[in-house]
């Protein structure tokens, strides 16, 4: 199947998957994409993608820079501490698009911790509006 390559070694068999995200081709494993089983990325493993590029690689029309952070999260289970507030907001939108619930919750937790350290209600409202999520605001009991 185009876009999926299998490589056999003497000890294990790994299945590698290529995805073209916004014109950048990413290589990863089926295991990594299946980390959040209800996500769009896990679904791609069992359902034929609608769009493919000229080489037959599944194509997703999203920001490749943002997707690199999503893939990094799926590989490691953590977010880089160097991500800015704006990057986290965009990452939250990407997590929603891909149906990555655990990543969304991790981002909201990161905002929650940041907001608590700043102690500002206005900042909480700004963040909750920008994320489209009342979860942050409710966690600090502001209205």
Short mmCIF file of N, CA and C in Angstrom, two decimals:
data_model
loop_
_atom_site.label_atom_id
_atom_site.label_comp_id
_atom_site.label_asym_id
_atom_site.label_seq_id
_atom_site.Cartn_x
_atom_site.Cartn_y
_atom_site.Cartn_z
N UNK A 1 0.85 -1.17 0.00
CA UNK A 1 0.00 0.00 0.00
C UNK A 1 0.89 1.23 0.00
N UNK A 2 0.68 2.17 -0.92
CA UNK A 2 1.52 3.37 -0.96
C UNK A 2 1.45 4.15 0.35
N UNK A 3 2.62 4.66 0.74
CA UNK A 3 2.65 5.45 1.97
C UNK A 3 2.98 4.63 3.20
N UNK A 4 2.85 3.30 3.11
CA UNK A 4 3.18 2.44 4.23
C UNK A 4 4.30 1.51 3.78
N UNK A 5 5.38 1.50 4.52
CA UNK A 5 6.52 0.67 4.16
C UNK A 5 6.85 -0.24 5.32
N UNK A 6 7.09 -1.49 5.00
CA UNK A 6 7.46 -2.43 6.05
C UNK A 6 8.95 -2.74 5.92
N UNK A 7 9.60 -2.82 7.05
CA UNK A 7 11.02 -3.14 7.07
C UNK A 7 11.20 -4.27 8.07
N UNK A 8 11.77 -5.37 7.64
CA UNK A 8 11.94 -6.51 8.52
C UNK A 8 13.39 -6.62 8.95
N UNK A 9 13.61 -6.78 10.24
CA UNK A 9 14.93 -7.04 10.76
C UNK A 9 14.93 -8.46 11.29
N UNK A 10 16.07 -8.98 11.68
CA UNK A 10 16.13 -10.35 12.15
C UNK A 10 15.39 -10.54 13.47
N UNK A 11 15.21 -9.48 14.26
CA UNK A 11 14.58 -9.62 15.57
C UNK A 11 13.13 -9.15 15.60
N UNK A 12 12.83 -8.08 14.92
CA UNK A 12 11.48 -7.53 15.00
C UNK A 12 11.02 -7.05 13.64
N UNK A 13 9.72 -6.87 13.53
CA UNK A 13 9.16 -6.30 12.31
C UNK A 13 8.48 -4.98 12.70
N UNK A 14 8.93 -3.90 12.09
CA UNK A 14 8.36 -2.58 12.35
C UNK A 14 7.66 -2.11 11.09
N UNK A 15 6.54 -1.49 11.25
CA UNK A 15 5.86 -0.89 10.11
C UNK A 15 6.03 0.62 10.19
N UNK A 16 6.60 1.15 9.14
CA UNK A 16 6.83 2.58 9.06
C UNK A 16 5.75 3.20 8.20
N UNK A 17 5.33 4.39 8.57
CA UNK A 17 4.26 5.10 7.87
C UNK A 17 4.77 6.48 7.48
N UNK A 18 4.46 6.86 6.26
CA UNK A 18 4.77 8.22 5.82
C UNK A 18 3.46 9.00 5.72
N UNK A 19 3.52 10.26 6.14
CA UNK A 19 2.39 11.19 6.01
C UNK A 19 2.91 12.49 5.43
N UNK A 20 2.21 13.02 4.45
CA UNK A 20 2.53 14.32 3.91
C UNK A 20 1.62 15.32 4.60
N UNK A 21 2.20 16.15 5.44
CA UNK A 21 1.42 17.15 6.17
C UNK A 21 1.85 18.53 5.66
N UNK A 22 0.94 19.16 4.96
CA UNK A 22 1.21 20.50 4.43
C UNK A 22 2.42 20.58 3.53
N UNK A 23 2.76 19.50 2.83
CA UNK A 23 3.90 19.49 1.91
C UNK A 23 5.18 18.93 2.50
N UNK A 24 5.19 18.63 3.78
CA UNK A 24 6.35 18.02 4.43
C UNK A 24 6.04 16.57 4.73
N UNK A 25 6.93 15.66 4.31
CA UNK A 25 6.71 14.24 4.55
C UNK A 25 7.33 13.85 5.88
N UNK A 26 6.51 13.24 6.73
CA UNK A 26 6.94 12.75 8.03
C UNK A 26 6.98 11.22 7.99
N UNK A 27 7.97 10.64 8.63
CA UNK A 27 8.06 9.19 8.75
C UNK A 27 7.94 8.83 10.23
N UNK A 28 7.11 7.87 10.51
CA UNK A 28 6.91 7.43 11.89
C UNK A 28 6.48 5.96 11.86
N UNK A 29 6.08 5.45 12.99
CA UNK A 29 5.61 4.06 13.04
C UNK A 29 4.10 4.02 13.27
N UNK A 30 3.52 2.90 12.93
CA UNK A 30 2.10 2.68 13.18
C UNK A 30 1.83 2.77 14.69
N UNK A 31 2.74 2.26 15.49
CA UNK A 31 2.61 2.28 16.95
C UNK A 31 2.46 3.72 17.47
N UNK A 32 3.29 4.63 16.94
CA UNK A 32 3.24 6.03 17.37
C UNK A 32 1.90 6.65 17.02
N UNK A 33 1.42 6.45 15.80
CA UNK A 33 0.15 7.04 15.38
C UNK A 33 -1.04 6.47 16.15
N UNK A 34 -0.91 5.27 16.68
CA UNK A 34 -2.01 4.62 17.40
C UNK A 34 -2.01 4.93 18.90
N UNK A 35 -1.14 5.82 19.37
CA UNK A 35 -1.06 6.12 20.80
C UNK A 35 -2.38 6.59 21.39
N UNK A 36 -3.13 7.39 20.64
CA UNK A 36 -4.48 7.79 21.08
C UNK A 36 -5.45 7.11 20.11
N UNK A 37 -5.97 5.94 20.50
CA UNK A 37 -6.72 5.07 19.58
C UNK A 37 -7.96 5.68 18.95
N UNK A 38 -8.57 6.68 19.56
CA UNK A 38 -9.78 7.27 18.99
C UNK A 38 -9.48 8.48 18.10
N UNK A 39 -8.22 8.77 17.87
CA UNK A 39 -7.85 9.95 17.10
C UNK A 39 -7.94 9.70 15.59
N UNK A 40 -7.94 10.81 14.85
CA UNK A 40 -7.93 10.72 13.39
C UNK A 40 -6.68 9.99 12.89
N UNK A 41 -5.55 10.20 13.56
CA UNK A 41 -4.31 9.58 13.13
C UNK A 41 -4.37 8.06 13.29
N UNK A 42 -4.95 7.59 14.36
CA UNK A 42 -5.11 6.14 14.54
C UNK A 42 -6.08 5.59 13.50
N UNK A 43 -7.10 6.35 13.17
CA UNK A 43 -8.08 5.94 12.18
C UNK A 43 -7.43 5.78 10.80
N UNK A 44 -6.45 6.62 10.50
CA UNK A 44 -5.75 6.52 9.21
C UNK A 44 -5.10 5.16 9.01
N UNK A 45 -4.79 4.48 10.10
CA UNK A 45 -4.12 3.18 10.01
C UNK A 45 -5.06 2.08 9.53
N UNK A 46 -6.35 2.27 9.75
CA UNK A 46 -7.31 1.22 9.39
C UNK A 46 -8.27 1.65 8.27
N UNK A 47 -8.34 2.92 8.00
CA UNK A 47 -9.26 3.45 6.99
C UNK A 47 -8.45 4.10 5.88
N UNK A 48 -8.82 3.86 4.67
CA UNK A 48 -8.12 4.45 3.53
C UNK A 48 -8.27 5.97 3.54
N UNK A 49 -7.16 6.73 3.56
CA UNK A 49 -7.26 8.19 3.56
C UNK A 49 -7.88 8.70 2.26
N UNK A 50 -8.63 9.78 2.37
CA UNK A 50 -9.29 10.34 1.20
C UNK A 50 -8.31 11.02 0.25
N UNK A 51 -7.34 11.72 0.78
CA UNK A 51 -6.40 12.47 -0.04
C UNK A 51 -5.01 11.86 0.01
N UNK A 52 -4.38 11.80 -1.16
CA UNK A 52 -3.00 11.35 -1.27
C UNK A 52 -2.25 12.31 -2.17
N UNK A 53 -0.93 12.42 -1.94
CA UNK A 53 -0.13 13.28 -2.80
C UNK A 53 0.23 12.53 -4.09
N UNK A 54 1.05 13.13 -4.94
CA UNK A 54 1.39 12.53 -6.23
C UNK A 54 2.19 11.24 -6.11
N UNK A 55 2.79 11.01 -4.95
CA UNK A 55 3.55 9.77 -4.71
C UNK A 55 2.71 8.71 -4.00
N UNK A 56 1.44 9.03 -3.73
CA UNK A 56 0.56 8.07 -3.07
C UNK A 56 0.62 8.11 -1.55
N UNK A 57 1.31 9.09 -1.00
CA UNK A 57 1.44 9.23 0.45
C UNK A 57 0.20 9.96 0.97
N UNK A 58 -0.40 9.47 2.05
CA UNK A 58 -1.56 10.17 2.63
C UNK A 58 -1.23 11.63 2.90
N UNK A 59 -2.14 12.52 2.47
CA UNK A 59 -1.93 13.96 2.59
C UNK A 59 -2.91 14.55 3.60
N UNK A 60 -2.38 15.37 4.53
CA UNK A 60 -3.20 16.09 5.50
C UNK A 60 -2.86 17.57 5.35
N UNK A 61 -3.86 18.38 5.08
CA UNK A 61 -3.66 19.80 4.83
C UNK A 61 -3.62 20.58 6.14
N UNK A 62 -2.52 20.46 6.85
CA UNK A 62 -2.31 21.16 8.11
C UNK A 62 -0.89 21.70 8.15
N UNK A 63 -0.59 22.51 9.15
CA UNK A 63 0.72 23.14 9.32
C UNK A 63 1.75 22.08 9.71
N UNK A 64 2.80 21.89 8.90
CA UNK A 64 3.80 20.87 9.22
C UNK A 64 4.62 21.17 10.49
N UNK A 65 4.85 22.45 10.76
CA UNK A 65 5.60 22.81 11.97
C UNK A 65 4.81 22.39 13.21
N UNK A 66 3.53 22.67 13.19
CA UNK A 66 2.65 22.27 14.29
C UNK A 66 2.58 20.75 14.40
N UNK A 67 2.48 20.07 13.26
CA UNK A 67 2.39 18.62 13.27
C UNK A 67 3.65 17.98 13.86
N UNK A 68 4.79 18.61 13.64
CA UNK A 68 6.04 18.09 14.22
C UNK A 68 5.93 18.03 15.75
N UNK A 69 5.29 19.03 16.36
CA UNK A 69 5.10 19.03 17.82
C UNK A 69 4.11 17.93 18.23
N UNK A 70 3.09 17.73 17.42
CA UNK A 70 2.11 16.68 17.71
C UNK A 70 2.77 15.31 17.63
N UNK A 71 3.56 15.10 16.60
CA UNK A 71 4.25 13.83 16.46
C UNK A 71 5.25 13.61 17.59
N UNK A 72 5.93 14.68 17.98
CA UNK A 72 6.86 14.60 19.10
C UNK A 72 6.12 14.20 20.38
N UNK A 73 4.94 14.79 20.61
CA UNK A 73 4.13 14.42 21.76
C UNK A 73 3.75 12.93 21.70
N UNK A 74 3.32 12.46 20.54
CA UNK A 74 2.92 11.05 20.42
C UNK A 74 4.11 10.12 20.68
N UNK A 75 5.29 10.53 20.28
CA UNK A 75 6.49 9.71 20.50
C UNK A 75 6.91 9.70 21.96
N UNK A 76 6.84 10.86 22.63
CA UNK A 76 7.41 11.00 23.97
C UNK A 76 6.38 11.07 25.10
N UNK A 77 5.16 11.49 24.77
CA UNK A 77 4.13 11.63 25.80
C UNK A 77 4.22 12.91 26.61
N UNK A 78 5.09 13.83 26.17
CA UNK A 78 5.24 15.10 26.88
C UNK A 78 5.28 16.25 25.88
N UNK A 79 5.13 17.47 26.41
CA UNK A 79 5.27 18.67 25.61
C UNK A 79 6.58 19.35 25.96
N UNK A 80 7.21 19.94 24.97
CA UNK A 80 8.44 20.68 25.23
C UNK A 80 8.12 21.88 26.10
N UNK A 81 8.96 22.13 27.08
CA UNK A 81 8.73 23.25 27.99
C UNK A 81 9.01 24.59 27.32
N UNK A 82 9.63 24.58 26.16
CA UNK A 82 10.00 25.82 25.49
C UNK A 82 8.88 26.37 24.60
N UNK A 83 7.74 25.69 24.53
CA UNK A 83 6.65 26.16 23.69
C UNK A 83 6.03 27.43 24.26
N UNK A 84 5.82 28.41 23.40
CA UNK A 84 5.22 29.67 23.83
C UNK A 84 3.72 29.50 24.01
N UNK A 85 3.09 30.50 24.62
CA UNK A 85 1.64 30.48 24.80
C UNK A 85 0.94 30.39 23.45
N UNK A 86 1.42 31.16 22.48
CA UNK A 86 0.82 31.14 21.14
C UNK A 86 0.96 29.76 20.50
N UNK A 87 2.13 29.13 20.64
CA UNK A 87 2.32 27.79 20.08
C UNK A 87 1.39 26.79 20.76
N UNK A 88 1.23 26.93 22.08
CA UNK A 88 0.33 26.02 22.79
C UNK A 88 -1.12 26.20 22.33
N UNK A 89 -1.52 27.44 22.08
CA UNK A 89 -2.87 27.69 21.59
C UNK A 89 -3.08 27.03 20.23
N UNK A 90 -2.11 27.19 19.33
CA UNK A 90 -2.20 26.57 18.02
C UNK A 90 -2.16 25.05 18.12
N UNK A 91 -1.35 24.55 19.05
CA UNK A 91 -1.25 23.11 19.27
C UNK A 91 -2.58 22.56 19.79
N UNK A 92 -3.25 23.34 20.63
CA UNK A 92 -4.56 22.93 21.14
C UNK A 92 -5.56 22.79 20.00
N UNK A 93 -5.53 23.74 19.07
CA UNK A 93 -6.40 23.67 17.89
C UNK A 93 -6.07 22.44 17.06
N UNK A 94 -4.78 22.16 16.89
CA UNK A 94 -4.35 20.97 16.14
C UNK A 94 -4.78 19.69 16.83
N UNK A 95 -4.68 19.66 18.14
CA UNK A 95 -5.10 18.48 18.90
C UNK A 95 -6.59 18.23 18.71
N UNK A 96 -7.37 19.31 18.70
CA UNK A 96 -8.81 19.18 18.47
C UNK A 96 -9.08 18.64 17.07
N UNK A 97 -8.37 19.16 16.07
CA UNK A 97 -8.55 18.71 14.68
C UNK A 97 -8.27 17.21 14.55
N UNK A 98 -7.19 16.76 15.16
CA UNK A 98 -6.79 15.36 15.06
C UNK A 98 -7.50 14.45 16.07
N UNK A 99 -8.31 15.03 16.95
CA UNK A 99 -9.02 14.23 17.95
C UNK A 99 -8.11 13.65 19.01
N UNK A 100 -7.07 14.39 19.37
CA UNK A 100 -6.10 13.95 20.37
C UNK A 100 -6.50 14.49 21.74
N UNK A 101 -7.40 13.78 22.39
CA UNK A 101 -7.99 14.22 23.66
C UNK A 101 -6.94 14.36 24.76
N UNK A 102 -6.06 13.40 24.87
CA UNK A 102 -5.05 13.45 25.94
C UNK A 102 -4.11 14.64 25.75
N UNK A 103 -3.76 14.93 24.50
CA UNK A 103 -2.91 16.09 24.24
C UNK A 103 -3.65 17.38 24.59
N UNK A 104 -4.93 17.47 24.24
CA UNK A 104 -5.73 18.64 24.59
C UNK A 104 -5.75 18.85 26.10
N UNK A 105 -5.94 17.77 26.84
CA UNK A 105 -5.99 17.86 28.31
C UNK A 105 -4.63 18.30 28.87
N UNK A 106 -3.55 17.81 28.27
CA UNK A 106 -2.22 18.19 28.72
C UNK A 106 -1.98 19.69 28.49
N UNK A 107 -2.44 20.19 27.36
CA UNK A 107 -2.27 21.62 27.06
C UNK A 107 -3.08 22.47 28.03
N UNK A 108 -4.32 22.06 28.30
CA UNK A 108 -5.15 22.80 29.25
C UNK A 108 -4.49 22.79 30.63
N UNK A 109 -3.91 21.67 31.02
CA UNK A 109 -3.20 21.59 32.31
C UNK A 109 -2.01 22.55 32.34
N UNK A 110 -1.30 22.63 31.22
CA UNK A 110 -0.17 23.54 31.13
C UNK A 110 -0.64 24.99 31.29
N UNK A 111 -1.75 25.35 30.62
CA UNK A 111 -2.31 26.69 30.77
C UNK A 111 -2.78 26.93 32.19
N UNK A 112 -3.39 25.93 32.77
CA UNK A 112 -3.88 26.04 34.14
C UNK A 112 -2.72 26.39 35.07
N UNK A 113 -1.61 25.68 34.94
CA UNK A 113 -0.44 25.94 35.79
C UNK A 113 0.12 27.33 35.53
N UNK A 114 0.15 27.74 34.26
CA UNK A 114 0.67 29.07 33.93
C UNK A 114 -0.22 30.16 34.52
N UNK A 115 -1.52 29.97 34.40
CA UNK A 115 -2.47 30.96 34.91
C UNK A 115 -2.38 31.05 36.43
N UNK A 116 -2.26 29.91 37.10
CA UNK A 116 -2.14 29.93 38.56
C UNK A 116 -0.87 30.65 38.98
N UNK A 117 0.20 30.48 38.22
CA UNK A 117 1.45 31.16 38.59
C UNK A 117 1.33 32.67 38.38
N UNK A 118 0.51 33.09 37.40
CA UNK A 118 0.30 34.52 37.16
C UNK A 118 -0.77 35.11 38.08
N UNK A 119 -1.72 34.26 38.47
CA UNK A 119 -2.75 34.68 39.40
C UNK A 119 -3.73 35.69 38.84
N UNK A 120 -3.87 35.80 37.54
CA UNK A 120 -4.74 36.82 36.96
C UNK A 120 -6.01 36.27 36.35
N UNK A 121 -7.15 36.76 36.82
CA UNK A 121 -8.45 36.35 36.29
C UNK A 121 -8.59 36.77 34.83
N UNK A 122 -8.12 37.99 34.49
CA UNK A 122 -8.24 38.45 33.11
C UNK A 122 -7.48 37.53 32.18
N UNK A 123 -6.31 37.10 32.60
CA UNK A 123 -5.51 36.20 31.77
C UNK A 123 -6.24 34.88 31.58
N UNK A 124 -6.89 34.40 32.63
CA UNK A 124 -7.64 33.15 32.54
C UNK A 124 -8.75 33.28 31.50
N UNK A 125 -9.48 34.38 31.55
CA UNK A 125 -10.58 34.57 30.59
C UNK A 125 -10.05 34.68 29.18
N UNK A 126 -8.93 35.38 29.00
CA UNK A 126 -8.33 35.50 27.68
C UNK A 126 -7.95 34.13 27.14
N UNK A 127 -7.27 33.34 27.95
CA UNK A 127 -6.84 32.01 27.52
C UNK A 127 -8.04 31.13 27.21
N UNK A 128 -9.05 31.14 28.08
CA UNK A 128 -10.21 30.27 27.85
C UNK A 128 -10.95 30.68 26.58
N UNK A 129 -11.01 31.98 26.29
CA UNK A 129 -11.65 32.42 25.06
C UNK A 129 -10.83 32.02 23.84
N UNK A 130 -9.54 32.18 23.91
CA UNK A 130 -8.66 31.86 22.78
C UNK A 130 -8.67 30.37 22.49
N UNK A 131 -8.77 29.55 23.54
CA UNK A 131 -8.79 28.10 23.34
C UNK A 131 -10.18 27.58 23.02
N UNK A 132 -11.19 28.41 23.22
CA UNK A 132 -12.55 27.94 23.00
C UNK A 132 -12.93 26.90 24.03
N UNK A 133 -12.37 27.02 25.22
CA UNK A 133 -12.60 26.02 26.24
C UNK A 133 -12.87 26.69 27.58
N UNK A 134 -13.96 26.32 28.20
CA UNK A 134 -14.27 26.86 29.53
C UNK A 134 -13.57 26.04 30.60
N UNK A 135 -12.90 24.97 30.22
CA UNK A 135 -12.24 24.10 31.19
C UNK A 135 -11.23 24.86 32.03
N UNK A 136 -10.42 25.70 31.41
CA UNK A 136 -9.40 26.45 32.14
C UNK A 136 -10.06 27.35 33.16
N UNK A 137 -11.08 28.07 32.74
CA UNK A 137 -11.76 29.00 33.63
C UNK A 137 -12.42 28.26 34.79
N UNK A 138 -13.11 27.16 34.51
CA UNK A 138 -13.77 26.40 35.57
C UNK A 138 -12.78 25.84 36.57
N UNK A 139 -11.59 25.44 36.08
CA UNK A 139 -10.63 24.83 36.99
C UNK A 139 -10.15 25.82 38.04
N UNK A 140 -10.25 27.12 37.75
CA UNK A 140 -9.83 28.14 38.71
C UNK A 140 -11.03 28.80 39.39
N UNK A 141 -12.22 28.29 39.11
CA UNK A 141 -13.46 28.76 39.71
C UNK A 141 -13.71 30.25 39.49
N UNK A 142 -13.37 30.75 38.30
CA UNK A 142 -13.70 32.12 38.00
C UNK A 142 -14.90 32.15 37.06
N UNK A 143 -15.62 33.25 37.03
CA UNK A 143 -16.80 33.33 36.15
C UNK A 143 -16.83 34.66 35.45
#
